[in-house]
Amino acid sequence: MAPVTCPGCRNPMRALELPRHGAGNLVVDLCETCQALWFDPMESPQLSPAATFELFRTINDARPEVRGTLPRAMRCPRCDSALALTYDLQHTTRFSYFRCARGHGRLTTFFQFLQEKNFIRPLPKEDLERLKSLVKIIRCSSCGAPIDLAKSTACEFCRAPIAILDPDAASRAVRELTTARATTAEPPPDDATRAAAAVMAAANFERALVREQAEREGSFAVDLVAVGLSALAAALSSN
């Protein structure tokens, strides 16, 4: 099968074969340059817990130093019709994506995928004040633009709030993955408890890294969600 063409940069996307809920596999297409995923209809809800974590690992490994910016006008890789920016709501979580008007699928950025799966949350006010005392500029987790903490608490370009990986949500997902493995032929991870503890400490890990970089370099444009995702990936890699 020919590679899917990324609606953003028009280059071939990387096909990832992942397990679906129940049985069988599905294929999700990923573009590292645009930091985005293409889902055919109903693929995202069908991702198994193991597939979701595999995507987290891949997203963590696929973060380039320089990221592309999605153009305003994009076309469906299946039918070449225009993609429409769409806002959605799942329970109380708001997220967005670019939807094919003919129903062939959608393009979702890494940040919005994490948002959809309830893995990120805004940085609490008290933590934001501590962050301001450590660094002047951080990187927007959504679009990669710099955020001057002295002037703003959200990205001036895409308006995304300053966010972190939610350690509680990540810990719940680790338990879900452990339960799913326990009910299949796949053995459960040997050290799920330690993985969950590492995930719960992700927020502290983020702040520790920011502090270390601030002391060493004075200013460091850190992506808080990326740091938390790295902590999660490191925890899971031991299982």
Coordinates of C-alpha atoms in Angstrom, one line a residue:
M1 CA 0.0 0.0 0.0
A2 CA 1.3 3.5 -0.9
P3 CA 2.3 5.7 2.0
V4 CA -0.3 8.3 3.1
T5 CA 0.8 11.8 2.1
C6 CA 0.9 14.3 5.0
P7 CA -1.7 17.1 4.5
G8 CA 0.7 19.5 6.2
C9 CA 4.1 19.1 4.5
R10 CA 2.9 16.8 1.6
N11 CA 5.7 14.2 2.4
P12 CA 5.0 10.5 3.0
M13 CA 3.8 9.7 6.5
R14 CA 5.2 6.7 8.5
A15 CA 2.7 3.9 8.9
L16 CA 2.5 2.4 12.4
E17 CA 0.8 -1.0 12.9
L18 CA -0.9 -1.0 16.4
P19 CA -3.2 -3.4 18.3
R20 CA -6.8 -2.5 18.4
H21 CA -9.4 -3.1 21.2
G22 CA -10.6 -6.7 21.1
A23 CA -8.4 -8.3 18.4
G24 CA -6.5 -7.5 15.3
N25 CA -4.4 -4.4 14.3
L26 CA -4.9 -1.0 12.7
V27 CA -2.6 1.3 10.9
V28 CA -2.0 4.9 12.1
D29 CA 0.1 7.3 10.0
L30 CA 2.5 9.7 11.6
C31 CA 4.4 12.8 10.3
E32 CA 7.5 13.7 12.5
T33 CA 8.0 17.0 10.7
C34 CA 4.4 18.3 11.3
Q35 CA 4.1 16.5 14.7
A36 CA 0.8 15.0 13.6
L37 CA -1.2 11.8 13.1
W38 CA -3.7 10.8 10.5
F39 CA -6.6 8.6 11.7
D40 CA -9.0 6.9 9.4
P41 CA -12.6 6.8 10.7
M42 CA -13.0 5.4 14.2
E43 CA -9.3 4.5 14.5
S44 CA -8.5 6.7 17.5
P45 CA -11.3 5.2 19.7
Q46 CA -10.2 1.7 18.8
L47 CA -6.7 2.1 20.0
S48 CA -5.9 -0.5 22.8
P49 CA -4.1 0.7 25.9
A50 CA -0.9 -0.9 24.6
A51 CA -1.3 0.9 21.3
T52 CA -1.8 4.2 23.1
F53 CA 1.4 3.8 25.0
E54 CA 3.2 2.7 21.9
L55 CA 2.1 6.0 20.3
F56 CA 3.3 7.9 23.3
R57 CA 6.8 6.3 23.0
T58 CA 6.8 7.1 19.2
I59 CA 5.7 10.7 19.8
N60 CA 8.4 11.1 22.4
D61 CA 11.1 9.8 20.0
A62 CA 9.8 11.8 17.1
R63 CA 10.2 15.3 18.4
P64 CA 12.6 17.2 16.0
E65 CA 14.7 20.2 17.0
V66 CA 12.8 22.3 14.4
R67 CA 9.2 21.5 13.8
G68 CA 7.0 22.3 10.9
T69 CA 4.0 24.6 11.0
L70 CA 0.7 23.3 9.6
P71 CA -0.5 25.5 6.7
R72 CA -3.9 27.2 6.9
A73 CA -5.3 25.1 4.0
M74 CA -4.8 21.4 3.9
R75 CA -6.4 18.6 1.9
C76 CA -7.5 15.0 2.7
P77 CA -4.9 12.4 1.7
R78 CA -7.7 10.1 0.7
C79 CA -9.9 12.2 -1.5
D80 CA -8.1 15.6 -1.8
S81 CA -11.1 17.5 -0.3
A82 CA -10.4 20.4 2.1
L83 CA -9.8 19.6 5.7
A84 CA -12.0 21.6 8.2
L85 CA -10.7 22.7 11.6
T86 CA -13.1 21.0 14.0
Y87 CA -13.6 21.4 17.8
D88 CA -14.8 18.4 19.8
L89 CA -15.7 17.6 23.3
Q90 CA -15.2 14.2 25.1
H91 CA -16.7 14.3 28.6
T92 CA -15.3 17.6 29.8
T93 CA -12.1 17.6 27.6
R94 CA -12.0 20.0 24.6
F95 CA -9.7 19.2 21.7
S96 CA -9.5 19.9 18.0
Y97 CA -8.4 18.3 14.7
F98 CA -8.7 18.8 11.0
R99 CA -11.6 16.7 9.6
C100 CA -12.3 15.5 6.0
A101 CA -15.7 16.8 5.1
R102 CA -16.4 13.5 3.2
G103 CA -15.7 11.4 6.3
H104 CA -12.4 9.8 5.3
G105 CA -10.5 10.7 8.5
R106 CA -8.8 13.4 10.4
L107 CA -5.4 15.0 11.1
T108 CA -4.6 15.4 14.8
T109 CA -1.5 17.1 16.2
F110 CA 0.5 15.3 18.9
F111 CA -0.6 17.8 21.5
Q112 CA -4.3 17.5 20.6
F113 CA -4.0 13.7 20.6
L114 CA -2.6 13.9 24.2
Q115 CA -5.5 16.3 25.0
E116 CA -8.1 13.9 23.5
K117 CA -6.8 11.1 25.6
N118 CA -6.9 13.2 28.8
F119 CA -3.1 13.1 29.3
I120 CA -2.4 16.8 29.8
R121 CA -3.7 19.5 32.0
P122 CA -3.0 23.2 32.5
L123 CA -0.2 24.0 34.9
P124 CA -1.6 25.0 38.3
K125 CA -1.3 28.7 39.2
E126 CA 1.1 28.0 42.2
D127 CA 3.4 25.9 40.0
L128 CA 3.3 28.6 37.3
E129 CA 4.5 31.2 39.8
R130 CA 7.4 28.9 40.8
L131 CA 8.2 28.3 37.1
K132 CA 8.5 32.0 36.5
S133 CA 11.1 32.2 39.2
L134 CA 13.2 29.6 37.4
V135 CA 13.0 30.4 33.7
K136 CA 12.0 33.3 31.5
I137 CA 11.0 31.4 28.4
I138 CA 9.4 28.0 27.7
R139 CA 8.3 26.3 24.5
C140 CA 4.6 26.0 23.7
S141 CA 3.7 22.3 23.8
S142 CA 1.1 22.8 21.1
C143 CA 2.9 24.7 18.3
G144 CA 6.5 25.0 19.6
A145 CA 6.6 28.8 19.8
P146 CA 8.4 30.5 22.6
I147 CA 6.3 31.8 25.6
D148 CA 7.7 34.7 27.6
L149 CA 6.4 34.0 31.1
A150 CA 6.8 37.6 32.1
K151 CA 4.2 38.6 29.5
S152 CA 1.9 35.7 29.1
T153 CA 0.5 32.5 30.6
A154 CA -0.6 31.1 27.2
C155 CA 0.9 30.9 23.7
E156 CA 0.5 34.2 21.8
F157 CA 0.4 32.3 18.5
C158 CA -2.0 29.3 19.1
R159 CA -3.5 30.4 22.5
A160 CA -2.8 27.1 24.0
P161 CA -2.3 27.3 27.8
I162 CA 0.9 26.3 29.5
A163 CA 0.4 22.6 30.2
I164 CA 2.0 19.5 31.7
L165 CA 1.6 15.8 31.4
D166 CA -1.1 14.9 34.0
P167 CA 0.6 12.3 36.3
D168 CA -2.7 11.1 37.7
A169 CA -4.1 10.3 34.2
A170 CA -0.8 8.7 33.2
S171 CA -0.8 6.5 36.3
R172 CA -4.4 5.4 35.7
A173 CA -3.5 4.5 32.1
V174 CA -0.5 2.4 33.4
R175 CA -3.0 0.5 35.6
E176 CA -5.4 0.1 32.6
L177 CA -2.5 -1.3 30.5
T178 CA -1.6 -3.7 33.4
T179 CA -5.2 -4.9 33.7
A180 CA -5.5 -5.4 29.9
R181 CA -2.4 -7.4 29.7
A182 CA -3.5 -9.6 32.7
T183 CA -6.7 -10.6 30.8
T184 CA -4.8 -11.7 27.6
A185 CA -2.0 -14.1 26.8
E186 CA 0.5 -11.2 27.1
P187 CA 2.2 -11.2 30.5
P188 CA 1.8 -8.2 32.8
P189 CA 4.8 -5.9 33.2
D190 CA 7.1 -7.1 36.0
D191 CA 7.4 -3.6 37.5
A192 CA 4.1 -1.8 36.9
T193 CA 4.1 -0.4 40.4
R194 CA 7.5 1.3 39.9
A195 CA 6.4 2.6 36.5
A196 CA 3.2 4.1 38.0
A197 CA 5.3 5.7 40.7
A198 CA 7.7 7.2 38.1
V199 CA 4.7 8.5 36.2
M200 CA 3.2 10.1 39.3
A201 CA 6.5 11.9 39.8
A202 CA 6.5 13.3 36.3
A203 CA 5.4 16.8 37.4
N204 CA 8.2 17.0 39.9
F205 CA 10.6 15.6 37.3
E206 CA 9.6 18.4 34.9
R207 CA 10.3 21.1 37.5
A208 CA 13.6 19.5 38.5
L209 CA 14.8 19.5 34.9
V210 CA 13.7 23.1 34.5
R211 CA 15.6 24.1 37.7
E212 CA 18.7 22.2 36.6
Q213 CA 18.7 23.8 33.1
A214 CA 18.0 27.3 34.6
E215 CA 21.0 27.0 37.0
R216 CA 23.3 25.7 34.2
E217 CA 22.3 28.0 31.3
G218 CA 20.2 30.8 32.9
S219 CA 17.4 30.3 30.4
F220 CA 16.1 27.2 28.7
A221 CA 13.1 26.8 26.3
V222 CA 11.8 23.6 27.8
D223 CA 8.6 21.9 26.6
L224 CA 6.9 20.8 29.8
V225 CA 4.7 18.2 28.1
A226 CA 7.7 16.7 26.3
V227 CA 9.6 16.4 29.5
G228 CA 6.7 14.6 31.2
L229 CA 6.3 12.3 28.2
S230 CA 10.0 11.5 28.4
A231 CA 9.5 10.5 32.0
L232 CA 6.6 8.3 31.1
A233 CA 8.5 6.7 28.2
A234 CA 11.5 6.0 30.5
A235 CA 9.2 4.4 33.1
L236 CA 7.5 2.2 30.5
S237 CA 10.7 1.1 28.8
S238 CA 11.7 -0.9 31.8
N239 CA 8.6 -3.1 31.5

